[in-house]
Amino acid sequence: MVTTSKSAKIIKIRAISAIWIIPIVTAIVGLWIIYSHFADRGTSFTLLAKDASGIVAGKTVIKNRSVDVGIVDEVTLSDDFKQVVIKGRIYNDMEPLLKNDSIFWVVKPEIGRDGVTGLGTILSGVYIELAAGNDTHNFKNNPFILSDNPPLSDPSIKGIRLFLESDQNGVVPRGASVMFKGYRVGNVETSEFDVENRRMKYQVFITTPYDSLVTENVRFWKEGGVNFSLSSQGASLDLPSLDVLMSGGISFDLPDGAKLGDPAKQYDVYKLYEGKKSIQDSQYTNYKEFLIMLNDSISGLSEGTSVEYHGIRLGTVSKVPFYTPDMLKNTSILNQKVPVLIRIEPDRLSELVDDKIDIANLIIEEQKNGLRASLKTSNMFTGALYIDLDFYPDLKDKYDPNLAHQYGYDTIEATSTGFAQIQAKILHLLDNFNNLPLNNTMTEFNQSLASSQRLMDSLNKIMASKEMQNMPKELQKTIRSLNETMKGLQPGSELNNQMKESLQKAQQVMDELTPLLKTLNSKSNALIFSAPNKKDEEPKARGINNE
């Protein structure tokens, strides 16, 4: 038996068929497309808004300087249905624009103080504008607030933001100018009323390099009104620019004599004053209070009025009138002097002299030498008054130490002076003039004229008599001179007429002064303030029984 052997033939089989190349390539391309799609989407963010007017998902674009930098992906309502949630994304190459302090607002057609804006959105539709911030920290993906109005200051602009508080009437609107010496250096970013504290609060922004002008000692005040002042130096009219006059504004500066102080810090809080005049008094925080009891009327004296000595301001009137419960405990308000509280501010003298003067103690001590307080008129047209300190020698020995301290305050004794004394002297003079016996004088003068006439007739007879011719020449000359003198006094002569006219004018003046005297007796300050109109007296009707 013959056996034969055969060797097996080995054939290699391919692991992957060529047909799989197509689906593998297709998968790779698909994955690349998916990766590119998500890689190019950029960074997503969330906006919160009151409404979504004009905003459409997939169509509304996000722009920066009119360049598309993103798009709105989704517009929905919040879980509580109280606000709109807008999902957006920034393109990958524009991601540096998205910072934690970036600002978003809707651009649409609008008419404002700067004119008509957003006209381009009439055809293209509204869009969202993005202003990049300055924050250098990593993006936290916190929701942003979508505003209806553009920011007044670009977040990328450097400067300082401050808070101002005011308890005065009137509102400075958002967008108003912030000025230094009349030059615009910033604007008012927000203006809102704090209901809890009952005051206005403002946020202002001052751009670089003008932010270096703001120090801890500057004062802010409101602008916008027409300021007219009338003083002894004359009339002054301060009229701001038309823009400030229409919309208001805020100015700041250092009070006269104040030091610069340290630079201000971001979000420091300052007080907003009513006007430039009030900032000058705000730096005098060191003061001594005194009580003045006045006999004269305080009509025309107001808070903030100056306290002066020979024209040098020493303080300010703090409260007019000033009453405490103790003042009215034992007496009626109508049975005592009018109390006025003043502040003596020693720092005012530091601007005039280098040495420190304890002016408050000097005032207390010098009352023994006749120093007194009095009301004086600062403006005759308005009737404004101020407190004047001066020495009165006749009061030197009339100081009462028991009145040096009353109701818990050191006092300054007061005296009537100025217009009050002048008015009293005028009244006394008019009363004396009114008491002159002019009627009796006129009667006696008429009787004297009649006697002179009889004497004149006698002299004429003497002059015409023969005996006159036989008299010595000197005696004749004397009688003729007497005759000429008497002719000047007889009725119809010029001297006689002048004397009668003078007496008639004097009587007319007295008749015209009589109503004035009556008015001054009823209201002593009627020379400055108009007296109340009196009704004409009506004649009484005759009774039936009297007809």
Coordinates of C-alpha atoms in Angstrom, one line a residue:
M1 CA 0.0 0.0 0.0
V2 CA 1.4 3.1 -1.1
T3 CA 0.6 6.3 0.8
T4 CA 0.9 9.8 -0.6
S5 CA 1.0 13.0 1.4
K6 CA -0.2 16.6 0.5
S7 CA 0.9 19.9 2.1
A8 CA -1.8 22.3 3.2
K9 CA -1.9 25.7 1.4
I10 CA -2.0 28.7 3.7
I11 CA -3.9 31.8 2.5
K12 CA -3.8 35.2 4.4
I13 CA -7.2 36.8 4.9
R14 CA -7.4 40.7 5.3
A15 CA -8.6 41.8 8.7
I16 CA -10.6 44.8 7.4
S17 CA -12.3 44.9 4.2
A18 CA -11.8 47.9 1.9
I19 CA -15.4 48.5 2.0
W20 CA -15.0 49.8 5.6
I21 CA -12.9 52.7 4.5
I22 CA -15.9 54.8 3.4
P23 CA -17.8 54.7 6.7
I24 CA -14.7 55.3 8.7
V25 CA -13.8 58.4 6.8
T26 CA -17.4 59.6 7.0
A27 CA -17.4 59.2 10.8
I28 CA -14.2 61.1 11.1
V29 CA -15.5 63.9 9.0
G30 CA -18.7 64.0 11.0
L31 CA -16.9 64.1 14.3
W32 CA -14.7 67.0 13.0
I33 CA -17.8 68.9 11.9
I34 CA -19.4 68.4 15.3
Y35 CA -16.2 69.5 17.0
S36 CA -15.9 72.5 14.8
H37 CA -19.5 73.4 15.4
F38 CA -19.2 73.4 19.2
A39 CA -15.7 74.9 19.1
D40 CA -16.9 77.9 17.0
R41 CA -20.0 78.5 19.2
G42 CA -17.9 80.6 21.6
T43 CA -18.9 81.3 25.2
S44 CA -22.5 81.2 26.3
F45 CA -24.0 83.8 28.8
T46 CA -27.4 84.7 30.2
L47 CA -29.2 88.1 30.1
L48 CA -32.1 89.1 32.4
A49 CA -34.6 91.7 31.0
K50 CA -38.0 93.1 31.8
D51 CA -39.4 92.2 28.4
A52 CA -38.2 90.8 25.1
S53 CA -39.6 93.5 22.7
G54 CA -38.0 93.1 19.3
I55 CA -35.6 90.3 20.4
V56 CA -35.9 87.0 18.3
A57 CA -33.9 83.8 19.0
G58 CA -31.5 83.0 16.2
K59 CA -31.9 86.4 14.5
T60 CA -31.1 89.2 17.0
V61 CA -27.4 89.8 16.9
I62 CA -25.0 91.1 19.5
K63 CA -22.7 93.9 18.4
N64 CA -19.7 95.8 19.6
R65 CA -18.9 99.1 17.7
S66 CA -21.3 98.0 14.9
V67 CA -19.5 94.6 14.5
D68 CA -21.3 91.3 15.0
V69 CA -19.7 89.5 18.0
G70 CA -22.5 87.1 19.0
I71 CA -26.1 86.0 18.6
V72 CA -29.2 85.3 20.7
D73 CA -29.9 81.6 20.9
E74 CA -33.0 81.3 23.1
V75 CA -35.6 83.6 24.7
T76 CA -37.7 82.2 27.5
L77 CA -39.5 83.3 30.7
S78 CA -38.0 82.7 34.2
D79 CA -39.4 80.0 36.5
D80 CA -41.5 82.6 38.4
F81 CA -42.6 84.3 35.1
K82 CA -41.5 87.7 36.3
Q83 CA -38.7 88.4 33.9
V84 CA -37.3 87.3 30.6
V85 CA -34.3 85.0 30.3
I86 CA -32.2 85.4 27.2
K87 CA -29.5 82.9 26.3
G88 CA -26.8 84.3 24.1
R89 CA -23.3 83.4 23.0
I90 CA -20.2 85.3 22.0
Y91 CA -18.2 84.1 19.0
N92 CA -15.0 82.3 19.8
D93 CA -12.6 85.0 18.5
M94 CA -14.6 87.7 20.4
E95 CA -14.5 86.0 23.9
P96 CA -12.1 88.7 25.4
L97 CA -15.0 91.2 25.2
L98 CA -17.0 89.2 27.7
K99 CA -16.0 90.2 31.2
N100 CA -17.7 90.1 34.6
D101 CA -18.4 93.9 34.4
S102 CA -19.5 94.0 30.8
I103 CA -22.7 96.0 30.0
F104 CA -25.5 95.0 27.6
W105 CA -28.3 97.2 26.4
V106 CA -30.9 97.2 23.6
V107 CA -30.4 99.5 20.7
K108 CA -33.7 100.8 19.2
P109 CA -35.0 104.1 17.7
E110 CA -35.2 106.7 20.4
I111 CA -35.5 110.4 20.8
G112 CA -33.6 111.9 23.7
R113 CA -31.6 114.9 24.8
D114 CA -28.8 114.0 22.4
G115 CA -31.2 113.8 19.4
V116 CA -32.5 110.9 17.5
T117 CA -30.6 107.6 17.8
G118 CA -30.9 104.0 16.6
L119 CA -32.5 104.9 13.2
G120 CA -30.6 102.0 11.5
T121 CA -32.7 99.5 13.5
I122 CA -35.9 100.5 11.7
L123 CA -35.1 98.2 8.8
S124 CA -32.7 95.7 10.4
G125 CA -34.5 95.3 13.7
V126 CA -33.2 95.9 17.2
Y127 CA -29.9 94.5 18.4
I128 CA -28.0 94.1 21.6
E129 CA -24.9 96.3 22.1
L130 CA -22.0 95.0 24.3
A131 CA -19.6 97.3 26.1
A132 CA -16.6 95.4 27.4
G133 CA -15.6 96.0 31.1
N134 CA -12.3 96.3 32.9
D135 CA -12.4 93.2 35.1
T136 CA -9.3 91.1 34.8
H137 CA -10.7 88.1 36.8
N138 CA -11.9 84.9 35.1
F139 CA -15.4 85.0 33.7
K140 CA -17.9 83.6 36.3
N141 CA -20.9 83.2 33.9
N142 CA -23.2 85.2 36.2
P143 CA -26.3 86.6 34.6
F144 CA -26.1 90.1 33.2
I145 CA -28.9 92.8 33.3
L146 CA -30.1 93.9 29.9
S147 CA -30.8 97.6 30.1
D148 CA -33.2 99.7 28.0
N149 CA -30.8 102.7 28.0
P150 CA -27.2 102.9 26.9
P151 CA -24.6 103.6 29.7
L152 CA -23.6 107.2 30.1
S153 CA -20.0 106.2 30.5
D154 CA -18.2 103.4 28.7
P155 CA -16.9 100.9 31.2
S156 CA -13.5 100.9 29.4
I157 CA -13.0 104.6 30.2
K158 CA -11.0 105.2 33.3
G159 CA -12.2 107.5 36.0
I160 CA -13.7 107.6 39.5
R161 CA -17.3 106.9 40.6
L162 CA -18.7 108.6 43.6
F163 CA -22.0 108.6 45.5
L164 CA -23.8 111.9 46.4
E165 CA -26.6 112.3 49.0
S166 CA -29.0 115.2 49.2
D167 CA -31.9 116.1 51.4
Q168 CA -32.8 119.3 49.4
N169 CA -35.7 119.8 47.2
G170 CA -35.3 119.3 43.5
V171 CA -33.8 116.4 41.4
V172 CA -30.7 116.4 39.2
P173 CA -31.7 114.1 36.3
R174 CA -29.7 111.2 34.9
G175 CA -27.2 112.4 32.3
A176 CA -26.7 115.8 33.8
S177 CA -23.2 117.3 33.7
V178 CA -20.7 117.3 36.5
M179 CA -18.5 120.4 36.2
F180 CA -15.4 121.9 37.7
K181 CA -15.2 125.7 37.3
G182 CA -17.8 125.5 34.5
Y183 CA -16.0 122.8 32.5
R184 CA -17.6 119.4 32.1
V185 CA -15.6 116.6 33.6
G186 CA -18.2 113.9 34.1
N187 CA -21.9 113.1 34.3
V188 CA -24.6 111.8 36.6
E189 CA -25.0 108.1 36.0
T190 CA -27.9 107.3 38.3
S191 CA -30.5 109.3 40.2
E192 CA -32.9 107.7 42.6
F193 CA -34.9 108.4 45.8
D194 CA -34.1 106.5 49.0
V195 CA -37.5 106.1 50.5
E196 CA -36.2 104.7 53.8
N197 CA -33.8 107.6 54.5
R198 CA -36.0 110.2 52.5
R199 CA -33.2 111.6 50.5
M200 CA -31.9 111.6 46.9
K201 CA -28.9 109.5 46.0
Y202 CA -26.8 110.0 42.9
Q203 CA -23.9 108.1 41.3
V204 CA -21.5 110.4 39.4
F205 CA -18.6 109.5 37.1
I206 CA -15.6 111.7 36.6
T207 CA -13.2 110.8 33.9
T208 CA -9.4 110.7 33.9
P209 CA -7.4 112.9 34.3
Y210 CA -10.1 115.1 36.0
D211 CA -10.6 112.5 38.7
S212 CA -7.4 113.9 40.4
L213 CA -9.3 117.1 41.1
V214 CA -11.5 115.2 43.6
T215 CA -10.1 115.2 47.1
E216 CA -11.6 114.5 50.5
N217 CA -12.2 118.3 51.1
V218 CA -14.1 119.2 47.9
R219 CA -17.8 120.1 48.1
F220 CA -20.5 119.3 45.6
W221 CA -23.5 121.6 44.9
K222 CA -26.4 121.7 42.6
E223 CA -26.4 124.0 39.5
G224 CA -29.2 125.0 37.1
G225 CA -31.0 128.0 38.6
V226 CA -30.6 131.7 38.0
N227 CA -28.8 133.2 41.0
F228 CA -29.6 136.9 41.7
S229 CA -28.1 138.5 44.7
L230 CA -28.3 142.1 46.0
S231 CA -25.7 143.2 48.5
S232 CA -23.8 146.3 49.5
Q233 CA -21.4 145.8 46.6
G234 CA -24.3 145.9 44.2
A235 CA -26.4 143.5 42.2
S236 CA -25.0 140.2 40.9
L237 CA -26.6 137.9 38.3
D238 CA -25.2 134.4 37.7
L239 CA -26.7 132.7 34.7
P240 CA -25.4 129.2 33.8
S241 CA -25.2 127.7 30.3
L242 CA -28.4 126.8 28.4
D243 CA -27.7 123.1 28.8
V244 CA -27.3 123.4 32.6
L245 CA -30.2 125.8 32.8
M246 CA -32.6 123.3 31.1
S247 CA -31.4 120.0 32.6
G248 CA -29.5 121.0 35.7
G249 CA -26.1 119.9 36.8
I250 CA -23.6 119.4 39.6
S251 CA -20.4 121.4 40.3
F252 CA -17.6 120.7 42.8
D253 CA -14.7 122.8 44.1
L254 CA -12.8 123.5 47.3
P255 CA -14.2 126.1 49.7
D256 CA -12.1 129.3 50.0
G257 CA -9.2 128.7 52.3
A258 CA -9.6 124.9 52.5
K259 CA -6.7 122.5 52.0
L260 CA -6.7 119.8 49.3
G261 CA -6.6 116.8 51.5
D262 CA -6.1 113.2 50.4
P263 CA -7.4 112.0 47.0
A264 CA -10.8 110.5 46.9
K265 CA -11.4 106.8 46.5
Q266 CA -13.8 104.8 44.4
Y267 CA -17.4 105.0 45.6
D268 CA -16.7 107.5 48.4
V269 CA -19.9 109.3 49.7
Y270 CA -20.2 113.1 49.6
K271 CA -23.0 115.5 50.6
L272 CA -24.7 117.4 47.8
Y273 CA -25.3 121.1 48.9
E274 CA -28.0 123.4 47.7
G275 CA -25.7 126.0 46.2
K276 CA -22.2 127.3 46.0
K277 CA -22.8 129.8 48.8
S278 CA -23.6 127.1 51.3
I279 CA -20.4 125.1 50.7
Q280 CA -18.3 127.9 52.3
D281 CA -20.0 127.5 55.7
S282 CA -19.7 123.7 55.6
Q283 CA -16.0 123.7 56.5
Y284 CA -16.6 125.4 59.9
T285 CA -17.4 122.3 62.0
N286 CA -15.8 123.8 65.2
Y287 CA -18.1 126.3 66.9
K288 CA -19.4 127.6 70.2
E289 CA -23.2 128.2 70.6
F290 CA -24.6 131.3 72.3
L291 CA -28.1 132.4 73.1
I292 CA -29.3 135.9 72.4
M293 CA -32.6 137.3 73.8
L294 CA -33.8 140.0 71.5
N295 CA -36.3 142.8 72.2
D296 CA -36.7 143.8 68.6
S297 CA -38.7 142.1 65.8
I298 CA -36.8 139.3 64.1
S299 CA -38.7 139.7 60.9
G300 CA -35.9 139.6 58.2
L301 CA -33.5 137.5 60.3
S302 CA -33.1 134.0 58.9
E303 CA -31.0 130.9 59.5
G304 CA -27.5 131.1 58.0
T305 CA -27.3 134.8 58.4
S306 CA -23.9 136.1 59.4
V307 CA -22.8 137.2 62.9
E308 CA -20.3 140.1 62.5
Y309 CA -18.0 142.4 64.4
H310 CA -17.1 145.6 62.5
G311 CA -17.8 143.8 59.2
I312 CA -15.7 140.7 60.1
R313 CA -17.8 137.6 60.1
L314 CA -17.4 135.6 63.3
G315 CA -20.2 133.1 63.1
T316 CA -23.7 132.1 61.8
V317 CA -27.2 132.3 63.0
S318 CA -28.2 128.7 63.8
K319 CA -31.9 128.8 64.8
V320 CA -34.5 131.6 64.5
P321 CA -36.4 131.6 66.8
F322 CA -35.0 129.0 69.3
Y323 CA -37.3 127.7 71.9
T324 CA -36.8 125.0 74.5
P325 CA -39.4 123.4 76.8
D326 CA -37.9 125.3 79.8
M327 CA -38.4 128.6 78.1
L328 CA -42.2 128.2 77.9
K329 CA -42.7 126.4 81.2
N330 CA -43.2 129.4 83.5
T331 CA -44.2 132.1 81.1
S332 CA -46.1 132.7 77.8
I333 CA -44.4 133.0 74.5
L334 CA -45.9 136.6 74.3
N335 CA -44.4 137.7 77.6
Q336 CA -40.7 137.3 76.9
K337 CA -37.9 138.3 74.6
V338 CA -37.3 136.3 71.4
P339 CA -34.5 133.8 71.7
V340 CA -32.0 133.3 68.8
L341 CA -29.3 130.7 68.8
I342 CA -26.0 131.6 67.1
R343 CA -22.7 129.8 66.4
I344 CA -19.3 131.5 66.9
E345 CA -16.9 129.8 64.6
P346 CA -13.2 130.6 65.5
D347 CA -11.8 129.0 62.4
R348 CA -13.1 132.0 60.4
L349 CA -10.4 134.1 62.1
S350 CA -7.7 131.6 61.2
E351 CA -8.0 132.8 57.7
L352 CA -7.1 136.4 58.8
V353 CA -4.5 135.9 61.5
D354 CA -1.9 133.2 62.2
D355 CA -2.3 133.1 65.9
K356 CA -5.1 131.1 67.4
I357 CA -7.7 133.3 69.1
D358 CA -10.2 132.0 71.7
I359 CA -12.9 134.3 70.4
A360 CA -15.7 132.6 72.3
N361 CA -14.1 133.3 75.7
L362 CA -13.3 136.9 74.6
I363 CA -17.0 137.5 73.9
I364 CA -17.9 136.3 77.4
E365 CA -15.4 138.5 79.1
E366 CA -15.8 141.6 77.0
Q367 CA -19.5 141.9 77.8
K368 CA -18.3 143.5 81.1
N369 CA -16.8 146.3 78.9
G370 CA -20.0 147.0 77.0
L371 CA -20.0 144.3 74.2
R372 CA -23.5 143.7 73.1
A373 CA -25.4 142.0 70.2
S374 CA -27.9 143.9 68.1
L375 CA -29.9 143.5 64.9
K376 CA -28.8 145.6 62.0
T377 CA -30.1 145.9 58.4
S378 CA -28.0 144.3 55.7
N379 CA -30.3 145.2 52.8
M380 CA -32.7 148.1 52.9
F381 CA -34.7 146.7 49.9
T382 CA -35.3 143.2 51.2
G383 CA -35.4 144.1 54.9
A384 CA -32.8 141.4 55.6
L385 CA -31.1 141.6 59.1
Y386 CA -27.9 140.2 60.6
I387 CA -26.4 140.0 64.1
D388 CA -23.9 142.7 64.9
L389 CA -21.5 142.6 67.9
D390 CA -20.1 146.0 69.0
F391 CA -19.1 147.9 72.1
Y392 CA -21.4 150.5 73.7
P393 CA -19.6 152.6 76.4
D394 CA -22.8 153.6 78.1
L395 CA -23.6 149.9 78.8
K396 CA -20.2 149.2 80.3
D397 CA -21.3 149.2 83.9
K398 CA -24.7 147.6 83.2
Y399 CA -23.7 144.0 82.7
D400 CA -25.7 141.5 84.7
P401 CA -23.6 138.3 85.5
N402 CA -26.8 136.5 86.5
L403 CA -27.9 136.5 82.9
A404 CA -24.6 135.1 81.6
H405 CA -25.9 131.6 81.4
Q406 CA -29.6 130.8 80.6
Y407 CA -31.4 127.6 79.6
G408 CA -28.1 125.7 79.4
Y409 CA -26.4 128.1 77.0
D410 CA -23.9 131.0 77.4
T411 CA -25.7 134.2 76.5
I412 CA -24.8 137.5 74.8
E413 CA -26.7 140.4 76.1
A414 CA -28.6 142.4 73.4
T415 CA -29.4 146.0 72.9
S416 CA -31.6 147.9 70.4
T417 CA -29.6 149.8 67.9
G418 CA -29.3 150.5 64.2
F419 CA -32.6 151.2 62.5
A420 CA -34.6 150.6 65.6
Q421 CA -33.0 153.6 67.3
I422 CA -33.2 155.7 64.2
Q423 CA -36.9 154.9 63.9
A424 CA -37.5 155.8 67.5
K425 CA -35.7 159.2 67.1
I426 CA -37.8 159.9 63.9
L427 CA -40.9 159.1 65.8
H428 CA -39.9 161.4 68.7
L429 CA -39.0 164.2 66.3
L430 CA -42.3 163.9 64.5
D431 CA -44.2 163.9 67.7
N432 CA -42.4 167.0 68.9
F433 CA -43.0 168.7 65.6
N434 CA -46.7 167.7 65.7
N435 CA -47.0 169.3 69.2
L436 CA -45.7 172.7 68.0
P437 CA -48.5 175.4 68.5
L438 CA -48.5 176.4 64.8
N439 CA -52.2 177.4 64.9
N440 CA -51.6 179.8 67.8
T441 CA -48.4 181.1 66.1
M442 CA -50.4 181.8 62.9
T443 CA -53.1 183.7 65.0
E444 CA -50.5 185.7 66.9
F445 CA -48.7 186.5 63.6
N446 CA -52.0 187.8 62.1
Q447 CA -52.6 189.9 65.1
S448 CA -49.1 191.3 64.8
L449 CA -49.7 192.2 61.2
A450 CA -52.9 194.0 62.2
S451 CA -51.0 196.0 64.8
S452 CA -48.3 196.8 62.3
Q453 CA -50.9 198.1 59.9
R454 CA -52.3 200.4 62.5
L455 CA -48.8 201.6 63.3
M456 CA -48.1 202.2 59.6
D457 CA -51.2 204.3 59.3
S458 CA -50.1 206.4 62.3
L459 CA -46.7 206.9 60.8
N460 CA -48.2 208.0 57.4
K461 CA -50.2 210.7 59.3
I462 CA -47.1 211.8 61.1
M463 CA -45.1 212.0 57.9
A464 CA -47.7 214.2 56.3
S465 CA -48.2 216.5 59.3
K466 CA -46.6 220.0 59.6
E467 CA -45.0 219.0 62.9
M468 CA -42.9 216.5 61.0
Q469 CA -41.3 219.2 58.9
N470 CA -40.3 221.0 62.0
M471 CA -38.5 218.0 63.5
P472 CA -34.7 217.5 63.4
K473 CA -33.4 215.9 60.3
E474 CA -32.0 212.9 62.1
L475 CA -35.4 212.2 63.7
Q476 CA -37.1 212.6 60.3
K477 CA -34.6 210.1 58.8
T478 CA -35.3 207.6 61.6
I479 CA -39.1 207.9 61.1
R480 CA -38.7 207.5 57.3
S481 CA -36.6 204.3 57.8
L482 CA -39.2 202.9 60.2
N483 CA -41.9 203.8 57.7
E484 CA -40.1 201.8 54.9
T485 CA -39.7 198.8 57.2
M486 CA -43.3 198.8 58.1
K487 CA -44.2 199.0 54.4
G488 CA -42.4 195.7 53.9
L489 CA -44.6 194.0 56.5
Q490 CA -47.9 195.4 55.5
P491 CA -50.4 193.0 53.7
G492 CA -49.6 192.6 50.0
S493 CA -45.9 193.1 50.5
E494 CA -43.4 190.5 49.3
L495 CA -42.1 189.8 52.8
N496 CA -45.6 189.5 54.2
N497 CA -46.6 187.0 51.4
Q498 CA -43.5 184.9 52.0
M499 CA -44.1 184.7 55.7
K500 CA -47.7 183.7 55.1
E501 CA -46.7 181.1 52.5
S502 CA -44.0 179.6 54.8
L503 CA -46.5 179.2 57.6
Q504 CA -49.1 177.7 55.3
K505 CA -46.5 175.1 54.0
A506 CA -45.6 174.3 57.6
Q507 CA -49.3 173.7 58.3
Q508 CA -49.6 171.5 55.2
V509 CA -46.6 169.4 56.2
M510 CA -48.1 168.8 59.6
D511 CA -51.4 167.7 57.9
E512 CA -49.6 165.2 55.7
L513 CA -47.5 163.9 58.5
T514 CA -50.5 163.1 60.7
P515 CA -51.4 159.8 58.8
L516 CA -47.7 158.8 58.9
L517 CA -47.6 159.3 62.6
K518 CA -50.7 157.2 63.1
T519 CA -49.3 154.4 60.9
L520 CA -46.0 154.4 62.8
N521 CA -47.7 154.3 66.1
S522 CA -49.7 151.2 65.0
K523 CA -46.7 149.5 63.2
S524 CA -43.3 150.8 64.1
N525 CA -41.5 149.2 61.1
A526 CA -43.8 150.6 58.5
L527 CA -40.9 152.6 57.0
I528 CA -39.4 149.3 55.7
F529 CA -42.4 146.9 55.5
S530 CA -45.7 148.0 54.1
A531 CA -48.4 148.5 56.7
P532 CA -51.6 146.5 56.4
N533 CA -54.4 148.2 54.4
K534 CA -57.2 149.6 56.6
K535 CA -60.8 149.5 55.5
D536 CA -62.4 152.9 55.0
E537 CA -64.8 153.8 57.7
E538 CA -68.4 153.4 56.8
P539 CA -70.9 156.0 58.0
K540 CA -73.4 154.6 60.4
A541 CA -77.0 154.3 59.1
R542 CA -79.5 156.5 60.9
G543 CA -81.8 154.7 63.1
I544 CA -85.6 154.7 62.5
N545 CA -86.2 156.5 65.7
N546 CA -83.7 159.2 64.7
E547 CA -85.4 160.1 61.5

